[in-house]
Coordinates of C-alpha atoms in Angstrom, one line a residue:
M1 CA 81.9 96.5 122.9
K2 CA 82.8 99.2 125.4
T3 CA 83.2 98.4 129.1
L4 CA 81.2 100.4 131.5
S5 CA 83.3 102.4 133.9
C6 CA 82.7 105.0 136.6
A7 CA 84.9 107.5 134.6
S8 CA 82.8 107.1 131.5
A9 CA 79.5 107.3 133.3
T10 CA 79.6 111.1 133.6
S11 CA 81.8 114.0 132.7
D12 CA 81.7 115.4 136.2
P13 CA 84.5 113.8 138.3
K14 CA 82.7 114.4 141.6
R15 CA 79.5 113.0 140.4
G16 CA 81.3 110.1 138.9
S17 CA 83.1 109.3 142.2
Y18 CA 79.7 109.5 144.0
L19 CA 78.1 107.0 141.6
C20 CA 81.0 104.6 141.9
S21 CA 80.8 104.7 145.6
L22 CA 77.1 104.1 145.5
L23 CA 77.5 101.1 143.1
I24 CA 80.2 99.6 145.3
A25 CA 78.0 100.0 148.4
L26 CA 75.0 98.5 146.7
S27 CA 77.1 95.5 145.6
L28 CA 78.4 95.0 149.1
I29 CA 74.8 95.2 150.5
C30 CA 73.5 92.7 148.0
S31 CA 76.4 90.3 148.6
I32 CA 75.9 90.5 152.4
Y33 CA 72.1 89.9 151.9
F34 CA 72.5 86.8 149.7
V35 CA 75.3 85.3 151.9
G36 CA 73.3 86.1 155.1
S37 CA 70.1 84.7 153.7
A38 CA 71.8 81.4 152.8
F39 CA 73.4 81.1 156.3
F40 CA 70.5 82.2 158.4
G41 CA 68.0 80.3 156.2
K42 CA 70.0 77.1 156.8
Q43 CA 70.0 77.7 160.5
Y44 CA 66.3 78.5 160.5
K45 CA 65.5 75.3 158.6
E46 CA 67.6 73.3 161.0
R47 CA 65.9 75.0 163.9
L48 CA 62.4 74.3 162.4
T49 CA 63.4 70.7 161.9
A50 CA 64.6 70.4 165.4
W51 CA 61.4 72.0 166.7
G52 CA 59.4 69.5 164.5
V53 CA 61.3 66.6 166.0
I54 CA 60.8 67.9 169.5
E55 CA 57.1 68.4 168.8
A56 CA 56.8 64.9 167.3
M57 CA 58.6 63.5 170.4
Q58 CA 56.3 65.4 172.7
T59 CA 53.2 64.3 170.7
S60 CA 54.5 60.7 170.8
D61 CA 55.0 60.8 174.5
I62 CA 51.6 62.3 175.0
C63 CA 50.1 59.5 172.8
K64 CA 52.0 56.8 174.7
D65 CA 50.5 58.2 177.9
H66 CA 47.0 58.5 176.6
C67 CA 47.0 55.2 174.6
R68 CA 48.2 53.0 177.4
P69 CA 45.8 50.4 178.7
S70 CA 43.8 51.7 181.7
G71 CA 45.4 50.7 184.9
S72 CA 49.0 50.5 183.5
E73 CA 49.8 54.1 183.9
A74 CA 51.8 53.5 187.0
L75 CA 54.0 50.8 185.4
P76 CA 57.1 51.3 183.2
Q77 CA 56.2 51.2 179.6
G78 CA 58.6 48.4 178.9
I79 CA 56.9 45.8 181.1
V80 CA 53.3 46.4 179.9
T81 CA 52.1 43.4 177.9
K82 CA 48.9 44.2 176.1
K83 CA 48.1 40.8 174.5
S84 CA 48.3 37.2 175.4
N85 CA 47.6 33.7 173.9
Y86 CA 46.6 30.2 174.9
K87 CA 50.1 28.8 174.9
M88 CA 50.6 26.6 178.0
R89 CA 53.6 27.1 180.2
P90 CA 55.6 24.4 182.2
L91 CA 54.8 24.3 185.9
W92 CA 58.5 23.7 186.8
G93 CA 61.8 24.5 185.2
S94 CA 62.9 27.3 182.9
S95 CA 60.4 28.6 180.3
L96 CA 63.0 30.6 178.4
K97 CA 63.1 28.0 175.6
D98 CA 59.4 28.5 175.1
D99 CA 59.7 32.3 174.6
N100 CA 60.2 32.0 170.9
P101 CA 57.4 33.6 168.8
L102 CA 54.5 31.3 168.1
P103 CA 54.3 29.8 164.6
S104 CA 51.5 30.9 162.4
M105 CA 48.5 29.2 164.0
S106 CA 44.7 29.4 164.1
L107 CA 42.1 28.6 166.7
L108 CA 39.3 25.9 166.8
A109 CA 36.7 26.6 169.4
I110 CA 33.7 24.2 169.8
A111 CA 30.8 24.1 172.3
V112 CA 30.5 20.5 173.3
G113 CA 28.6 18.0 175.4
I114 CA 29.8 14.6 176.4
K115 CA 27.0 12.9 174.3
Q116 CA 28.7 14.1 171.1
K117 CA 32.2 13.0 172.2
A118 CA 32.7 10.7 169.2
I119 CA 31.7 13.4 166.7
V120 CA 33.9 16.1 168.4
N121 CA 36.8 13.7 168.4
Q122 CA 36.5 13.3 164.6
I123 CA 36.4 17.0 164.2
V124 CA 39.4 17.8 166.3
E125 CA 41.5 15.0 164.7
K126 CA 41.1 16.8 161.4
F127 CA 42.9 19.9 162.8
P128 CA 46.7 19.4 163.1
L129 CA 47.8 20.5 166.6
S130 CA 50.9 22.0 164.9
D131 CA 48.6 24.5 163.1
F132 CA 45.7 24.9 165.5
V133 CA 44.9 25.5 169.1
V134 CA 41.8 23.6 170.3
M135 CA 39.4 25.0 172.8
L136 CA 36.4 23.2 174.1
F137 CA 33.4 24.9 175.7
H138 CA 31.7 22.3 178.0
Y139 CA 28.1 23.3 178.3
D140 CA 27.2 20.3 180.3
G141 CA 29.9 20.6 182.9
V142 CA 31.5 17.3 182.1
V143 CA 35.3 17.7 181.5
D144 CA 37.1 14.7 183.0
D145 CA 35.4 12.2 180.7
W146 CA 37.4 13.7 177.7
R147 CA 40.8 13.0 179.2
D148 CA 41.2 9.6 177.4
L149 CA 41.4 11.3 174.0
S150 CA 45.0 11.8 172.8
W151 CA 44.7 15.5 172.2
S152 CA 42.7 16.4 175.3
N153 CA 45.7 17.5 177.4
S154 CA 46.7 19.9 174.7
A155 CA 43.3 21.5 174.5
I156 CA 41.9 24.4 176.5
H157 CA 38.8 23.3 178.5
V158 CA 36.3 25.8 179.7
S159 CA 33.1 24.7 181.6
A160 CA 29.9 26.6 182.2
V161 CA 26.6 24.7 182.4
N162 CA 23.9 25.4 179.8
Q163 CA 25.7 28.2 178.0
T164 CA 26.0 28.5 174.2
K165 CA 29.2 29.0 172.3
W166 CA 28.4 32.7 172.0
W167 CA 28.3 33.1 175.7
F168 CA 31.7 31.5 175.9
A169 CA 33.1 33.4 172.9
K170 CA 32.2 36.8 174.4
R171 CA 33.9 36.0 177.6
F172 CA 36.9 33.9 176.5
L173 CA 37.8 34.9 173.0
H174 CA 38.6 38.6 173.5
P175 CA 40.5 40.0 170.5
D176 CA 43.6 40.8 172.7
I177 CA 43.8 37.2 173.8
I178 CA 43.5 35.6 170.3
A179 CA 45.5 38.3 168.5
E180 CA 48.2 35.8 167.6
Y181 CA 45.8 33.5 165.8
N182 CA 45.1 34.1 162.1
Y183 CA 41.7 32.4 161.8
I184 CA 39.0 31.5 164.4
F185 CA 36.8 28.5 163.7
L186 CA 33.8 28.9 166.0
W187 CA 31.9 25.6 165.4
D188 CA 29.0 23.6 166.6
E189 CA 29.6 20.0 167.7
D190 CA 27.2 18.3 165.3
L191 CA 29.3 18.5 162.1
G192 CA 30.6 15.7 159.9
V193 CA 34.0 16.4 158.5
E194 CA 34.8 13.4 156.3
N195 CA 35.3 15.7 153.3
F196 CA 36.9 18.6 155.1
N197 CA 40.6 19.5 155.2
P198 CA 41.3 22.6 157.3
R199 CA 44.7 23.4 155.7
R200 CA 43.2 23.3 152.2
Y201 CA 40.3 25.3 153.5
L202 CA 42.5 28.1 154.8
S203 CA 44.5 28.1 151.6
I204 CA 41.3 28.7 149.6
V205 CA 40.1 31.4 152.1
K206 CA 43.4 33.3 151.7
D207 CA 43.4 33.0 147.9
E208 CA 39.8 34.2 147.7
G209 CA 40.3 37.0 150.3
L210 CA 37.4 35.8 152.5
E211 CA 37.2 37.5 155.9
V212 CA 34.1 35.6 157.0
S213 CA 33.4 32.2 155.6
Q214 CA 32.1 28.7 156.2
P215 CA 32.5 25.3 154.6
A216 CA 29.5 24.4 152.4
L217 CA 27.0 21.9 153.6
D218 CA 26.5 18.6 151.7
P219 CA 22.8 19.0 150.8
S220 CA 22.2 15.3 150.4
K221 CA 23.2 14.6 154.0
S222 CA 22.8 17.8 155.9
T223 CA 20.1 19.8 157.7
V224 CA 20.1 22.8 155.4
H225 CA 18.1 25.9 156.6
H226 CA 19.3 28.4 154.0
Q227 CA 20.1 27.9 150.3
I228 CA 23.3 30.0 150.5
T229 CA 25.0 27.3 152.7
A230 CA 24.3 24.4 150.3
R231 CA 27.3 23.1 148.4
I232 CA 27.5 23.9 144.7
R233 CA 29.2 21.1 142.7
N234 CA 32.3 21.8 140.6
S235 CA 32.7 25.1 142.5
I236 CA 35.5 26.3 144.7
V237 CA 33.6 29.2 146.4
H238 CA 30.3 30.9 146.0
R239 CA 29.3 34.3 147.4
K240 CA 25.7 34.6 146.4
I241 CA 22.7 32.6 145.3
L242 CA 19.9 33.1 142.7
K243 CA 16.4 32.6 143.9
F244 CA 13.3 33.5 141.8
R245 CA 10.6 32.1 143.9
G246 CA 9.3 32.9 147.4
N247 CA 9.2 36.1 149.3
S248 CA 13.0 36.8 149.3
K249 CA 14.0 36.7 145.7
C250 CA 17.7 36.9 144.8
Y251 CA 19.1 38.1 141.5
G252 CA 22.5 38.6 140.0
N253 CA 22.7 42.2 141.2
S254 CA 21.5 41.5 144.7
T255 CA 23.8 43.0 147.3
S256 CA 22.4 42.0 150.7
P257 CA 21.3 39.0 152.8
P258 CA 19.7 36.5 152.3
C259 CA 21.2 36.6 148.8
T260 CA 24.8 37.5 149.6
G261 CA 27.1 38.8 152.4
W262 CA 26.4 36.2 155.1
V263 CA 27.0 32.7 156.4
E264 CA 25.2 30.6 159.0
M265 CA 26.2 30.2 162.6
M266 CA 26.9 26.5 162.9
A267 CA 30.4 26.6 161.4
P268 CA 31.6 30.2 160.8
V269 CA 35.3 31.0 160.2
F270 CA 36.6 34.5 161.0
S271 CA 39.8 36.2 160.1
K272 CA 41.6 37.9 162.9
A273 CA 40.4 41.3 161.8
A274 CA 36.8 40.1 161.2
W275 CA 36.7 38.5 164.7
Q276 CA 37.9 41.7 166.3
C277 CA 34.8 43.4 164.9
T278 CA 32.4 40.5 165.5
W279 CA 33.4 40.2 169.2
Y280 CA 32.2 43.8 169.8
M281 CA 29.0 43.0 168.0
I282 CA 28.2 40.1 170.2
Q283 CA 25.8 41.2 173.0
N284 CA 26.3 39.9 176.5
D285 CA 22.8 38.4 176.4
L286 CA 23.2 36.8 173.0
I287 CA 22.1 33.1 173.0
H288 CA 21.7 31.4 169.7
A289 CA 22.8 34.2 167.4
W290 CA 19.9 34.0 165.0
G291 CA 19.9 37.3 163.2
L292 CA 23.5 38.0 164.0
D293 CA 24.6 36.0 161.0
R294 CA 23.1 38.5 158.6
K295 CA 24.9 41.3 160.2
L296 CA 28.4 39.8 159.9
G297 CA 29.0 41.7 156.6
Y298 CA 29.7 44.8 158.7
C299 CA 32.8 43.0 159.9
A300 CA 34.0 41.8 156.5
Q301 CA 36.7 44.5 156.2
G302 CA 35.2 45.9 153.1
D303 CA 32.7 44.8 150.4
W304 CA 30.7 42.0 152.0
T305 CA 29.6 40.7 148.6
K306 CA 33.3 39.8 148.0
N307 CA 34.8 39.2 151.4
V308 CA 32.1 36.8 152.7
G309 CA 31.6 33.4 151.1
V310 CA 30.9 29.7 151.3
V311 CA 33.7 27.3 150.4
D312 CA 32.3 24.5 148.2
A313 CA 35.6 22.6 147.7
E314 CA 35.9 21.8 151.4
Y315 CA 32.5 20.8 152.7
I316 CA 30.9 19.4 155.8
V317 CA 27.7 17.7 156.9
H318 CA 25.4 19.4 159.3
L319 CA 23.8 16.6 161.3
G320 CA 21.2 18.9 163.0
L321 CA 21.3 17.1 166.3
S322 CA 19.4 18.4 169.3
T323 CA 22.1 19.0 172.0
L324 CA 22.1 22.1 174.2
G325 CA 18.8 22.8 175.8
V326 CA 17.6 19.1 175.8
F327 CA 16.9 17.5 179.2
N328 CA 16.1 13.8 179.6
G329 CA 15.3 13.5 175.9
S330 CA 12.8 16.3 175.7
E331 CA 13.2 20.0 174.8
V332 CA 12.5 22.8 177.2
S333 CA 8.8 23.5 177.8
I334 CA 7.0 26.7 177.6
S335 CA 7.1 27.2 181.3
Y336 CA 10.8 27.9 181.1
V337 CA 10.5 30.8 178.7
P338 CA 9.7 34.1 180.6
C339 CA 8.1 37.0 178.8
D340 CA 9.9 40.1 180.0
R341 CA 12.2 42.9 178.8
I342 CA 15.2 40.7 179.2
I343 CA 14.0 37.8 177.1
V344 CA 12.8 40.3 174.4
G345 CA 16.2 42.0 174.3
M346 CA 17.9 38.6 174.2
D347 CA 15.8 36.2 172.2
C348 CA 14.0 38.5 169.8
Y349 CA 17.4 39.6 168.6
N350 CA 18.3 35.9 168.3
C351 CA 15.1 34.5 166.7
L352 CA 13.7 37.4 164.7
F353 CA 14.9 35.9 161.4
F354 CA 14.1 32.3 162.4
P355 CA 11.3 31.0 160.2
A356 CA 7.9 31.1 161.8
L357 CA 7.1 27.9 159.9
L358 CA 8.4 25.8 162.8
F359 CA 5.9 27.3 165.1
V360 CA 3.0 27.3 162.7
L361 CA 3.4 23.7 161.5
E362 CA 3.7 22.3 165.1
L363 CA 0.7 24.4 166.2
I364 CA -1.4 23.1 163.3
S365 CA -0.3 19.5 163.7
K366 CA -0.4 19.1 167.5
G367 CA -2.3 22.1 169.0
W368 CA -0.9 24.8 171.2
S369 CA -0.9 22.7 174.4
S370 CA 1.5 20.2 172.7
V371 CA 4.0 22.7 171.3
T372 CA 7.4 21.9 172.9
N373 CA 9.8 23.1 170.2
S374 CA 11.9 25.7 172.1
Y375 CA 12.5 27.7 168.9
A376 CA 8.8 27.9 168.2
V377 CA 8.2 29.0 171.8
Q378 CA 10.8 31.7 171.6
F379 CA 9.3 32.9 168.3
Y380 CA 5.8 33.0 169.9
W381 CA 6.8 35.1 172.9
C382 CA 8.9 37.5 170.7
A383 CA 6.0 38.0 168.3
T384 CA 3.5 38.4 171.2
Y385 CA 5.6 41.0 172.9
L386 CA 6.3 43.0 169.7
L387 CA 2.6 42.9 168.6
H388 CA 1.5 44.3 171.9

């Protein structure tokens, strides 16, 4: 094989010399191009990377400024504390030893009256103080009479006369305050807990992936308003019911309340994420929360047919006692129920789904002048307003 040379490229010496010079020049230009491309390309990439970092830092700084809580802009970022908890602090002495992170805990909040003190004590004693913070909402204004209970000084006491647990929850269970608690038990006071263990309950809830749940009700001892809350024997959890009679039929493929995706309001349990959503759903004028229960699926962090359920393995008894709203042994009379825009916005939302049967049965049996059931009265005024 012959080697190509400038001399053999042409018989004309001058022309051959010109071609050799041209080839050498082209080789030098190509070499300079490739070397320069590698060098300047590296510098360009480094510069782009630096610009990206700078831009990211600038964006981060802008985000920090815009995402800071309102009112904290004038403060150094390092001292801004966005969240809190219910951990009590010593009045005297150093609190440095208490600055360790809280252990994994949950919150039990109950609306209570002194008449149900014994029942409430049984409930609270089921919840280990090492795992739960206890918060009592005193709707009758009586606080001091609870001091003789062993756990009372460890509990948080909040008092406001004639307010329901939803009024308290909206004002004292803000998501930023309870952000350190994994689960929120927002319970009524008339619950029997003989067959309930909160630790086992939470273990089941976590295993089943339930974001909104409640313990099942013992149907033989409880006041059961809805079939979905009744305990199913030999079951751990159920998420739906089958019902082939009545107006609201439920089949295996049903995907909405009253067949699936909701729990009642006497003993709901929320995950931290579910409560953050639920808190925003609670209206400031919400009273009994009738109707809200069937909307909780929106806060289930996904498929409400899977993430909302009733725990059968750990069950309670709903005693169905008349507590808040009862004065001197009788329920509120019709004269205390105004018919205006406020009551419609408040109570129609609360009682729209409450069965009209209460009102109808009492009206038939006693006559309108004798109707004293507050639920029936609320239903009557809601229906009257909406029909007109």
